[in-house]
Short mmCIF file of C-alpha atoms in Angstrom, two decimals:
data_model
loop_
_atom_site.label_atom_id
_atom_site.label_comp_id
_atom_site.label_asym_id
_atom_site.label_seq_id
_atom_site.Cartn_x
_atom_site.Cartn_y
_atom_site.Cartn_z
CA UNK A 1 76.65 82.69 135.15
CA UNK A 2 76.91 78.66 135.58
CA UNK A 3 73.61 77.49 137.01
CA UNK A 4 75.71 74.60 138.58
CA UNK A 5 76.79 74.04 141.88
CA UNK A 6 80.32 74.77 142.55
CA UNK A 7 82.70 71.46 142.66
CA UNK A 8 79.90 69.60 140.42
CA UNK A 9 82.11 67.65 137.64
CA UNK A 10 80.19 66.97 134.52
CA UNK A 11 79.72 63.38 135.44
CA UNK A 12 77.41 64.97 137.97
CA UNK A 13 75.20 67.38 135.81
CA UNK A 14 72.59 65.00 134.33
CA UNK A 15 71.48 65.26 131.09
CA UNK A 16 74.81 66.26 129.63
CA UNK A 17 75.42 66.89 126.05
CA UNK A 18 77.78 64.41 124.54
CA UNK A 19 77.25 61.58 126.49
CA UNK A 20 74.32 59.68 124.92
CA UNK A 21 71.67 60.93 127.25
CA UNK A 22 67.80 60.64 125.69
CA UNK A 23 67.23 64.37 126.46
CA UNK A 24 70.41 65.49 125.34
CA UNK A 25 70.33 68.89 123.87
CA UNK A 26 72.91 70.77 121.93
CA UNK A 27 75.08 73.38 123.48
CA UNK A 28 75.48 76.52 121.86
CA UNK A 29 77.62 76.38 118.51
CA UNK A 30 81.50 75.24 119.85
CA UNK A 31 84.70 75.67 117.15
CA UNK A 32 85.95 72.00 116.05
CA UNK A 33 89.42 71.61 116.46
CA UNK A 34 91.08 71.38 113.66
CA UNK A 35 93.76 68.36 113.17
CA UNK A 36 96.92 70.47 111.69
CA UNK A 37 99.21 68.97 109.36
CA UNK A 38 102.88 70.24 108.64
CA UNK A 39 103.42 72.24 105.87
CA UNK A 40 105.69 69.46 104.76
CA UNK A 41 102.60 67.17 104.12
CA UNK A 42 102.17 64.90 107.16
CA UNK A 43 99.08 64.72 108.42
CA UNK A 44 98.16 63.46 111.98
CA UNK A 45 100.62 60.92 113.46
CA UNK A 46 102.16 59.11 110.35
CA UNK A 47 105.10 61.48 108.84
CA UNK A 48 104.51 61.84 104.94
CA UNK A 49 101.12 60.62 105.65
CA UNK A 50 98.85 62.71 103.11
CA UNK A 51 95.96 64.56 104.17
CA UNK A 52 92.99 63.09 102.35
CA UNK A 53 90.80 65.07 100.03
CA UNK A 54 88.38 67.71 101.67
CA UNK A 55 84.98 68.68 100.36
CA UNK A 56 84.64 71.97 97.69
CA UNK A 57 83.68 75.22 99.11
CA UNK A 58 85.04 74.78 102.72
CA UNK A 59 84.74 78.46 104.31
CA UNK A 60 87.90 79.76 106.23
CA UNK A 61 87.90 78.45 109.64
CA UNK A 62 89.29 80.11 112.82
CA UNK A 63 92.42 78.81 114.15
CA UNK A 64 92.63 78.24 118.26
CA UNK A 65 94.18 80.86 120.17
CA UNK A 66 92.40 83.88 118.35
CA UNK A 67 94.34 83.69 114.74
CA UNK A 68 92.36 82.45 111.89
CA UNK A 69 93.65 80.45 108.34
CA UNK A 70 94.10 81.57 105.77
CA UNK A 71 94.40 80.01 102.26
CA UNK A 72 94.83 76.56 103.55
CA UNK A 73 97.70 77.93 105.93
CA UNK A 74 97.40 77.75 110.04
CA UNK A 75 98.74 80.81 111.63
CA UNK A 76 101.15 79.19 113.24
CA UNK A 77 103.01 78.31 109.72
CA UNK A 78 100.92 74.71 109.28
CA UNK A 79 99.34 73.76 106.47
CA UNK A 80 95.48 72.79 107.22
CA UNK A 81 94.72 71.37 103.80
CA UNK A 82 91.88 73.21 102.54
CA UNK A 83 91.79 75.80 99.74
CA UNK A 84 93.76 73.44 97.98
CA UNK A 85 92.53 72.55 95.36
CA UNK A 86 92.26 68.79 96.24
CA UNK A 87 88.34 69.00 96.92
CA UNK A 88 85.77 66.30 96.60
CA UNK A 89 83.77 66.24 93.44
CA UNK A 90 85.66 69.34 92.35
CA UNK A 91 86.17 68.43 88.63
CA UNK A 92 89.66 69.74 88.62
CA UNK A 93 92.99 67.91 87.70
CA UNK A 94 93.36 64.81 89.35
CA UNK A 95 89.65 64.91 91.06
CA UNK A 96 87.68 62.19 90.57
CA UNK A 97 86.03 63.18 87.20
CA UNK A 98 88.31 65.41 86.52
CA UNK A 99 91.27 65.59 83.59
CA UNK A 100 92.56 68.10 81.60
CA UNK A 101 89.96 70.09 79.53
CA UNK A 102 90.82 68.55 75.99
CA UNK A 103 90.25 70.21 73.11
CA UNK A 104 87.98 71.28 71.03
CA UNK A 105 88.62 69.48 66.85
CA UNK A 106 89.10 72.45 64.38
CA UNK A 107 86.23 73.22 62.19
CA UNK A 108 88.01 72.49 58.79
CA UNK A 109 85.49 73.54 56.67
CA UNK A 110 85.46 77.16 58.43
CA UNK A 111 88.98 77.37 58.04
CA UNK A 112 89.03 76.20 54.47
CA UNK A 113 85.86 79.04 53.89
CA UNK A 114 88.04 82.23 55.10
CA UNK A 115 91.18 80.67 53.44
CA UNK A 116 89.50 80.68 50.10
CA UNK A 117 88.07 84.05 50.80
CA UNK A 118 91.14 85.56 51.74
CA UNK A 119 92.79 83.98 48.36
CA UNK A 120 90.35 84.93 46.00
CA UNK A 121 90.27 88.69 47.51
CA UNK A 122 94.41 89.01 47.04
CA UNK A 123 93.52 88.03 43.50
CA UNK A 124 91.33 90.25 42.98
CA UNK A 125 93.17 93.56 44.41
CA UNK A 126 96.07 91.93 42.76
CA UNK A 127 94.42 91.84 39.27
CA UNK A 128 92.43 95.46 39.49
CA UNK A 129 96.05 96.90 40.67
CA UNK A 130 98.07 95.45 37.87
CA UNK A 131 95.08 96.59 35.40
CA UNK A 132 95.18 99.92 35.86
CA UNK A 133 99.41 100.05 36.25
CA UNK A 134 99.42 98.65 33.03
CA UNK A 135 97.27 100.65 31.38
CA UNK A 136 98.55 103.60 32.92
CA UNK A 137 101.83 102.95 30.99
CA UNK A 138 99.86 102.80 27.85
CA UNK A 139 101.32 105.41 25.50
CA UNK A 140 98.12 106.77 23.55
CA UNK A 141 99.40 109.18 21.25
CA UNK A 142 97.63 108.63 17.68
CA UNK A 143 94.10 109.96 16.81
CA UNK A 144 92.53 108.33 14.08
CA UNK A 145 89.74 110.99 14.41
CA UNK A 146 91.91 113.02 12.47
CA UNK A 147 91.54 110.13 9.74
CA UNK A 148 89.37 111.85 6.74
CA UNK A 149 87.36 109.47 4.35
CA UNK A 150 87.00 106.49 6.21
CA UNK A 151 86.08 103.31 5.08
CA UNK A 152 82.90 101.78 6.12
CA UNK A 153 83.97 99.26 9.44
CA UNK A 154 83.37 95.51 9.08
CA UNK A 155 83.07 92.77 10.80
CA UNK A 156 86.17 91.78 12.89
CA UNK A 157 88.79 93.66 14.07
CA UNK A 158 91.30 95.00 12.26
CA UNK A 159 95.03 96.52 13.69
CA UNK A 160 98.05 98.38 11.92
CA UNK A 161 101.07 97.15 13.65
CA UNK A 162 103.90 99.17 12.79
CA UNK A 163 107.54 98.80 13.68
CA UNK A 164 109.65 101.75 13.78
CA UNK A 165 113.24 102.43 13.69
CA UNK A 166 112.67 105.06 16.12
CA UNK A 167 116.19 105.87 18.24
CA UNK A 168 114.74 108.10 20.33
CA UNK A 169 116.13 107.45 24.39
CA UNK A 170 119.19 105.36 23.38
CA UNK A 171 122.48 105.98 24.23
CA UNK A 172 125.49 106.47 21.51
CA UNK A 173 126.42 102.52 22.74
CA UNK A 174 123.48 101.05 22.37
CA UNK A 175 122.93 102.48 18.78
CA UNK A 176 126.35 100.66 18.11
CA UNK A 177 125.38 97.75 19.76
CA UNK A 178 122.05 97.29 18.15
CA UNK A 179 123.53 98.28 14.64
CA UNK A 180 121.05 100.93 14.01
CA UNK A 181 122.64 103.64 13.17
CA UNK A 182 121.84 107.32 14.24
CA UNK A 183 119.61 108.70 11.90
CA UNK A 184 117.45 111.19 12.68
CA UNK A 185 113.25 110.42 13.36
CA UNK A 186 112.05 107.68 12.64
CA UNK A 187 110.65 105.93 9.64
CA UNK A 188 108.76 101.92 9.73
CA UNK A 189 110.79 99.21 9.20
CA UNK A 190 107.36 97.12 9.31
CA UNK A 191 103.78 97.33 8.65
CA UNK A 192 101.12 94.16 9.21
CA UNK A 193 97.72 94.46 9.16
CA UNK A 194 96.17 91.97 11.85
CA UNK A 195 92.63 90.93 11.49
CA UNK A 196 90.89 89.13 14.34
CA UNK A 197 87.34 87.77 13.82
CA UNK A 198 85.38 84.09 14.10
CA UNK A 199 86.66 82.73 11.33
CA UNK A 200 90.43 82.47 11.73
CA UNK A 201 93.07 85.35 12.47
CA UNK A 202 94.82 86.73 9.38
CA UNK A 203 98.53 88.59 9.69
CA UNK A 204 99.20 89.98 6.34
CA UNK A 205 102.56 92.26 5.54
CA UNK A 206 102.62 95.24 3.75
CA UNK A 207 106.10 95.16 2.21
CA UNK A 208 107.81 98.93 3.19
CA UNK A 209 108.98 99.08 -1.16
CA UNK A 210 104.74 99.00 -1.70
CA UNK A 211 103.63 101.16 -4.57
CA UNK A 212 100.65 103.60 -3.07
CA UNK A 213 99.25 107.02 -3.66
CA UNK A 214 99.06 109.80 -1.15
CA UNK A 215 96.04 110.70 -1.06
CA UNK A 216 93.83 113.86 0.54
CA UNK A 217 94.62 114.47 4.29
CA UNK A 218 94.86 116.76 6.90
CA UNK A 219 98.09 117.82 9.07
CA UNK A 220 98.25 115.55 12.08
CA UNK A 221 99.80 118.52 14.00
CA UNK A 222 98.83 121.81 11.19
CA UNK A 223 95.37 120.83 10.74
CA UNK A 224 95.95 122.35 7.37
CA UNK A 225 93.85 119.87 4.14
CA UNK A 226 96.63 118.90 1.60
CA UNK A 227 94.82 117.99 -1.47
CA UNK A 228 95.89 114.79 -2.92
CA UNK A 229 98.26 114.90 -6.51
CA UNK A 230 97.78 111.19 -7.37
CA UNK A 231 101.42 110.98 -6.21
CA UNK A 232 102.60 107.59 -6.22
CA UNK A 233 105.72 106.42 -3.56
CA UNK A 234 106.67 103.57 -1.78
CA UNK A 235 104.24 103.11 1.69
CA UNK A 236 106.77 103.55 4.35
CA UNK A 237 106.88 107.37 3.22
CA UNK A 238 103.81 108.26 4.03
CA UNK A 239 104.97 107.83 8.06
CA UNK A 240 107.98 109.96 7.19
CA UNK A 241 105.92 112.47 5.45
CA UNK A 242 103.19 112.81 8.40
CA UNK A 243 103.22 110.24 10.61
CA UNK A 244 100.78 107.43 12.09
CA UNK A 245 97.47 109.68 10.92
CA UNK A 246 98.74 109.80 7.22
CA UNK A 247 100.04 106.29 7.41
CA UNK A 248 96.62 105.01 8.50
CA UNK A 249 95.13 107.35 5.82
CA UNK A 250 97.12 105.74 3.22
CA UNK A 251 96.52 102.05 3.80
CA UNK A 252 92.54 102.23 4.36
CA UNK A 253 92.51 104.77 0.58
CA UNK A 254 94.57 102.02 -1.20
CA UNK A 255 92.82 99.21 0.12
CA UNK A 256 89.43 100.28 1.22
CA UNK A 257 89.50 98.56 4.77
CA UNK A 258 88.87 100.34 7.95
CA UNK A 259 91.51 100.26 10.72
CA UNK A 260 90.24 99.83 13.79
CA UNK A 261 93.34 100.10 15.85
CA UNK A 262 97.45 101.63 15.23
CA UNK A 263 100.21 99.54 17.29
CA UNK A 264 103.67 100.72 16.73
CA UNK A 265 107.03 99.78 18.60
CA UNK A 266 110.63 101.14 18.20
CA UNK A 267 114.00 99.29 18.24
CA UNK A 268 114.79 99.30 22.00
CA UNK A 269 110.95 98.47 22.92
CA UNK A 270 111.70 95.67 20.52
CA UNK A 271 114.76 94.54 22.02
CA UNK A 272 114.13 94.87 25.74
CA UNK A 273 110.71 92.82 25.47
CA UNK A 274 112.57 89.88 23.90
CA UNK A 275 114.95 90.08 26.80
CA UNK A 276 112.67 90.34 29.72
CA UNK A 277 110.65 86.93 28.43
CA UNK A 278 113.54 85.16 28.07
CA UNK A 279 114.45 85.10 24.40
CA UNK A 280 112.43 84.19 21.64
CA UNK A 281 113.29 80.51 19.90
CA UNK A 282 113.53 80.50 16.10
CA UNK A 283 114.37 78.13 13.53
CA UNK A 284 117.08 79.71 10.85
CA UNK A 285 117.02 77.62 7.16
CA UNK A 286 119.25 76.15 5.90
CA UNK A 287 122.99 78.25 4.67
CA UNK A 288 122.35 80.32 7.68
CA UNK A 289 121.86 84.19 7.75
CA UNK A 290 124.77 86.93 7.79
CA UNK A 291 124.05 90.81 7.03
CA UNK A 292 126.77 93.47 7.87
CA UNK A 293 124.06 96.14 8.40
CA UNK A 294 121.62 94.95 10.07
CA UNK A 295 124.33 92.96 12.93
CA UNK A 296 122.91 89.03 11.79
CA UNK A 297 125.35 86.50 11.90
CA UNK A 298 123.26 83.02 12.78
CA UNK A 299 124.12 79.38 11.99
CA UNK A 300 121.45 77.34 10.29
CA UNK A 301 119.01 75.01 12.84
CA UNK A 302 116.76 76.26 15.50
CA UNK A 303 118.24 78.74 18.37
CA UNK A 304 117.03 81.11 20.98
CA UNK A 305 117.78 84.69 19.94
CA UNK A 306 118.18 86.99 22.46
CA UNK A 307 117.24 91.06 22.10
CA UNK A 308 120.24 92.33 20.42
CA UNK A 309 120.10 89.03 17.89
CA UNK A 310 116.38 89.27 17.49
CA UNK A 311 116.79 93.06 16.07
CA UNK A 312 119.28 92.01 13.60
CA UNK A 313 116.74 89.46 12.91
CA UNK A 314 113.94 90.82 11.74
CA UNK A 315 115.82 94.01 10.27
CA UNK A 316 117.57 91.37 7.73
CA UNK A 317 116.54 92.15 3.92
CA UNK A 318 120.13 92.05 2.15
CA UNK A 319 121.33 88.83 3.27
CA UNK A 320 118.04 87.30 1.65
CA UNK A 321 116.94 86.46 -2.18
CA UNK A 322 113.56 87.77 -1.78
CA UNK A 323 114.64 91.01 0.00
CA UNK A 324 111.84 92.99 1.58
CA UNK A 325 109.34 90.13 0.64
CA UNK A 326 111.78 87.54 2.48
CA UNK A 327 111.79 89.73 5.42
CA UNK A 328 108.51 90.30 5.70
CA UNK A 329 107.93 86.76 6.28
CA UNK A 330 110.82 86.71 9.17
CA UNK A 331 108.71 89.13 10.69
CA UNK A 332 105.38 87.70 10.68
CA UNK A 333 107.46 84.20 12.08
CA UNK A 334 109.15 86.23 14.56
CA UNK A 335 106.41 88.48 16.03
CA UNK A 336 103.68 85.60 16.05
CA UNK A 337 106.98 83.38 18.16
CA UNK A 338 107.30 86.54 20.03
CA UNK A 339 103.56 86.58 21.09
CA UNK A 340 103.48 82.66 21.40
CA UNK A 341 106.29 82.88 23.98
CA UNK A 342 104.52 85.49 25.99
CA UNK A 343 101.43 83.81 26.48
CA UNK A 344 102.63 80.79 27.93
CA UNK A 345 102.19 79.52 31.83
CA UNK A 346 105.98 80.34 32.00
CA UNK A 347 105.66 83.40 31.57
CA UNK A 348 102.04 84.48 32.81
CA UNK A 349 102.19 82.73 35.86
CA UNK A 350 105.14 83.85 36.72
CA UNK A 351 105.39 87.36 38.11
CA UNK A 352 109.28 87.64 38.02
CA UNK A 353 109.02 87.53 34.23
CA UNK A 354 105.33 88.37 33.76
CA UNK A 355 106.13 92.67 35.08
CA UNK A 356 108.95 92.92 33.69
CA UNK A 357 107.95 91.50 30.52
CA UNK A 358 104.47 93.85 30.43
CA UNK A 359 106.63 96.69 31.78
CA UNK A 360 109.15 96.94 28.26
CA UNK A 361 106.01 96.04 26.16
CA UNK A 362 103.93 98.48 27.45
CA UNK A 363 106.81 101.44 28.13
CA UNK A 364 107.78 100.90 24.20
CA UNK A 365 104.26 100.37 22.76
CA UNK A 366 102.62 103.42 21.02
CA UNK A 367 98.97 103.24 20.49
CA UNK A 368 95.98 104.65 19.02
CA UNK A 369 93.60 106.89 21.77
CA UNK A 370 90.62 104.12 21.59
CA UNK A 371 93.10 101.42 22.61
CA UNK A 372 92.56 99.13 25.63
CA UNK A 373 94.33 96.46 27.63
CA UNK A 374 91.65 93.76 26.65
CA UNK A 375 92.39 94.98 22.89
CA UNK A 376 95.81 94.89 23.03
CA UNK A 377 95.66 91.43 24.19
CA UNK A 378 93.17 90.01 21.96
CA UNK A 379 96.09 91.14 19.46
CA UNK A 380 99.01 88.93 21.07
CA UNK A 381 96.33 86.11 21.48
CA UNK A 382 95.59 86.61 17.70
CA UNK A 383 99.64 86.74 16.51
CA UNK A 384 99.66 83.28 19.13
CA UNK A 385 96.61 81.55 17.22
CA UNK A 386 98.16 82.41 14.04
CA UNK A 387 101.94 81.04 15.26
CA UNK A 388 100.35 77.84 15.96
CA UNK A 389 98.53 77.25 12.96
CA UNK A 390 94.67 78.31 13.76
CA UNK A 391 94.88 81.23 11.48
CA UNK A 392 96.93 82.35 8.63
CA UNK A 393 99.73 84.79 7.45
CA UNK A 394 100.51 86.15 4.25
CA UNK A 395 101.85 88.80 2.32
CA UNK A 396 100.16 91.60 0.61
CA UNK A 397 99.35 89.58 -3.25
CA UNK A 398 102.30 91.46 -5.70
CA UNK A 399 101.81 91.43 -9.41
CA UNK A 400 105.15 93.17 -10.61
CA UNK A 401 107.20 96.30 -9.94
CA UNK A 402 107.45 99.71 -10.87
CA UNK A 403 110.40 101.94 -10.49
CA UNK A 404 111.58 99.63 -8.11
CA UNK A 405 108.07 99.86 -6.04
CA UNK A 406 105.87 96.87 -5.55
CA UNK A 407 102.67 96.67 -7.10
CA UNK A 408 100.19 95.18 -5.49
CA UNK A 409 97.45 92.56 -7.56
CA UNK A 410 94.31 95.02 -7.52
CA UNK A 411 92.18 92.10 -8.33
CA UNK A 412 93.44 89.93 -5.23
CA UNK A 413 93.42 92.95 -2.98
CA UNK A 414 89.87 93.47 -3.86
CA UNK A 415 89.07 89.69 -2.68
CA UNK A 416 91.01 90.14 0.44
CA UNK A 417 89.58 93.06 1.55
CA UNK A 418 86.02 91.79 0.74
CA UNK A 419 86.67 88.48 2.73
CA UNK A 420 88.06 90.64 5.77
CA UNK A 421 85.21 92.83 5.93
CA UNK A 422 82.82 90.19 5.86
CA UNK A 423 84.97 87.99 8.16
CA UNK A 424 85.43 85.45 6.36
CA UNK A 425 87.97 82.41 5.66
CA UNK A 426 90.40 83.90 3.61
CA UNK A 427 91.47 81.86 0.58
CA UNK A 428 93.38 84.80 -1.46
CA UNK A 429 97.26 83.64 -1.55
CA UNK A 430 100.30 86.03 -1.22
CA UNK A 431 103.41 86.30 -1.99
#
């Protein structure tokens, strides 16, 4: 109810609020008009006339005539200008302290952390996978356990690499192509024995026409003890007669030095590892080299042989004056080229020639049961040290013939032997 008299204006109610009286008193809380801009960004009488910046955390305000406004936006379809964004001392884009948020620099050292950590695990997995693939394709097939009589080991390491003209899994073609006919098993074409130790590598050849006796042994596959005759014929038949076992056998009774590990590769394994590193580069002397049955037809000076041409290579003995001798000493230049090429950044760093390269070795290689990966390459290494001139190759010493069989220099043998046992320099000369 209004305590004032009827027809009383407020110019004649007294103290009045509003109108600068000393007892003025507030009335009870009264809505503030709000001054409404158009949506199209006027604001009060001045079209285009921007509505200036309101303070942050204005609460919603009712609108006149019951409606209320909501996000910035009278009910009536005007824009009030609040809820914005365009608040004072709001920090946002384009308020006074405000800018865009830049950003933070990237911690290069954290980044360089997980980046080597990342690299350095792939290398591992990387390594531990290829490890066991390739030994997986290790072909362990010789016992020496069944070895009788062995030689006391020495110092060093000593390996029987043996190459075979094994046929077995070619095709009619490539027998033709490879010019190695089609005989039946398989006999060595080549024997080394490899010595590895602190004082220099040593590849010596044991010439296939060498003068030996059979001695005792037992039947790799009977089991059965044939007593030894004192039957003299030339080395290579001992591998025809029984295999790798008798083979071993034969070389440690005739020379008295342990073997510590049997290597042996056939004529495809031979070829297809030339061809997946790239060739093999080789110097031929002087007149050149051409031999009907072994395929060789080279020009003198210094060429890259391929797998086909490297066979005919190394298989060579009629086109030469020394014969077996003279080959022998292709084969040592060729193998320790061979292993030299391998083991170069080209081809180790290289994974489009480093597989396939390990994948023909290591398909074609036959090997004793003790073998390893980290044996099998101390043995390239070794043929690579001796290539370039840190060790030394040589054939088995030869005093004369017998019955067309070699005869090896007992006395020279004995000095050998001796020096490789005790790994030693070795200062016996061959042939």
């Amino acid at each position: 109810m209004n305590d004032w008299p009827e027809a009383w204006s407020d110019e004649n109610r007294g103290n009045r609020y509003g109108r600068g009286s000393a007892s003025a008193q507030p009335e009870g809380a009264r809505a503030m008009r709000q001054v409404r801009r158009p949506a199209s960004g006027g604001y009060g009488g001045g079209p285009g006339q921007s509505a200036p910046p309101h303070a942050g955390g204005v609460p919603q305000q009712p609108a006149y005539g019951g409606g209320s406004y909501s996000e910035g936006t009278a009910a009536d379809g005007y824009d009030s200008g609040y809820n914005t964004g365009q608040v004072y001392g709001g920090g946002g884009p384009g308020g006074p302290g405000g800018g865009a948020r830049e950003r933070p620099a990237p911690n290069w050292r954290r980044r360089i952390k997980w980046t080597a950590i990342t690299v350095v695990t792939v290398l591992v997995v990387t390594t531990i996978g290829t490890y066991f693939w390739a030994d997986s394709k290790l072909n362990r097939e010789v016992d020496l356990s069944k070895v009788i009589d062995r030689p006391d080991a020495g110092e060093g390491t000593n390996y029987l690499i043996v190459g075979s003209d094994s046929r077995a899994g070619m095709s009619a073609e490539e027998k033709k192509k490879l010019h190695t006919g089609s005989a039946e098993g398989k006999r060595t074409d080549s024997m080394m024995i490899l010595h590895t130790g602190s004082n220099g590598d040593t590849l010596i050849s044991l010439p296939r026409d060498s003068d030996v006796e059979i001695p005792t042994f037992t039947g790799s596959e009977s089991g059965k003890t044939y007593q030894g005759t004192g039957r003299h014929t030339k080395l290579n038949a001992a591998y025809a007669e029984d295999g790798p076992e008798l083979l071993v056998r034969t070389v440690e009774f005739n020379t008295g030095l342990r073997i510590d590990h049997y290597v042996e590769i056939g004529f495809a394994g031979f070829a297809n590892i030339v061809d997946a590193v790239g060739g093999v580069e080789i110097t031929i002397p002087k007149g050149g080299m051409k031999d009907t049955k072994s395929g060789a037809d080279f020009e003198a000076g210094k060429q890259t042989l391929n797998g086909e041409q490297s066979l005919a290579f190394v298989r060579t003995r009629y086109a030469l004056a020394g014969s077996d001798l003279d080959r022998t000493k292709n084969q040592q230049k060729f193998l320790a080229a061979l292993a030299n090429q391998v083991a170069t950044p080209g081809t180790v760093l290289n994974p489009f020639k480093l597989y396939p390269t390990m994948g023909a070795g290591l398909d074609s290689l036959i090997v004793d049961k003790d073998m390893g990966l980290f044996d099998l390459g101390e043995m390239f290494w070794a043929m690579k040290s001796v290539n370039s001139g840190d060790g030394k190759s040589m054939n088995m010493p030869i005093s004369g013939s017998s019955n067309g069989n070699l005869v090896w220099d007992k006395a020279k043998v004995k000095t050998l032997v001796e020096q490789l046992k005790n790994d030693e320099t070795v200062t016996v000369s061959g042939n």
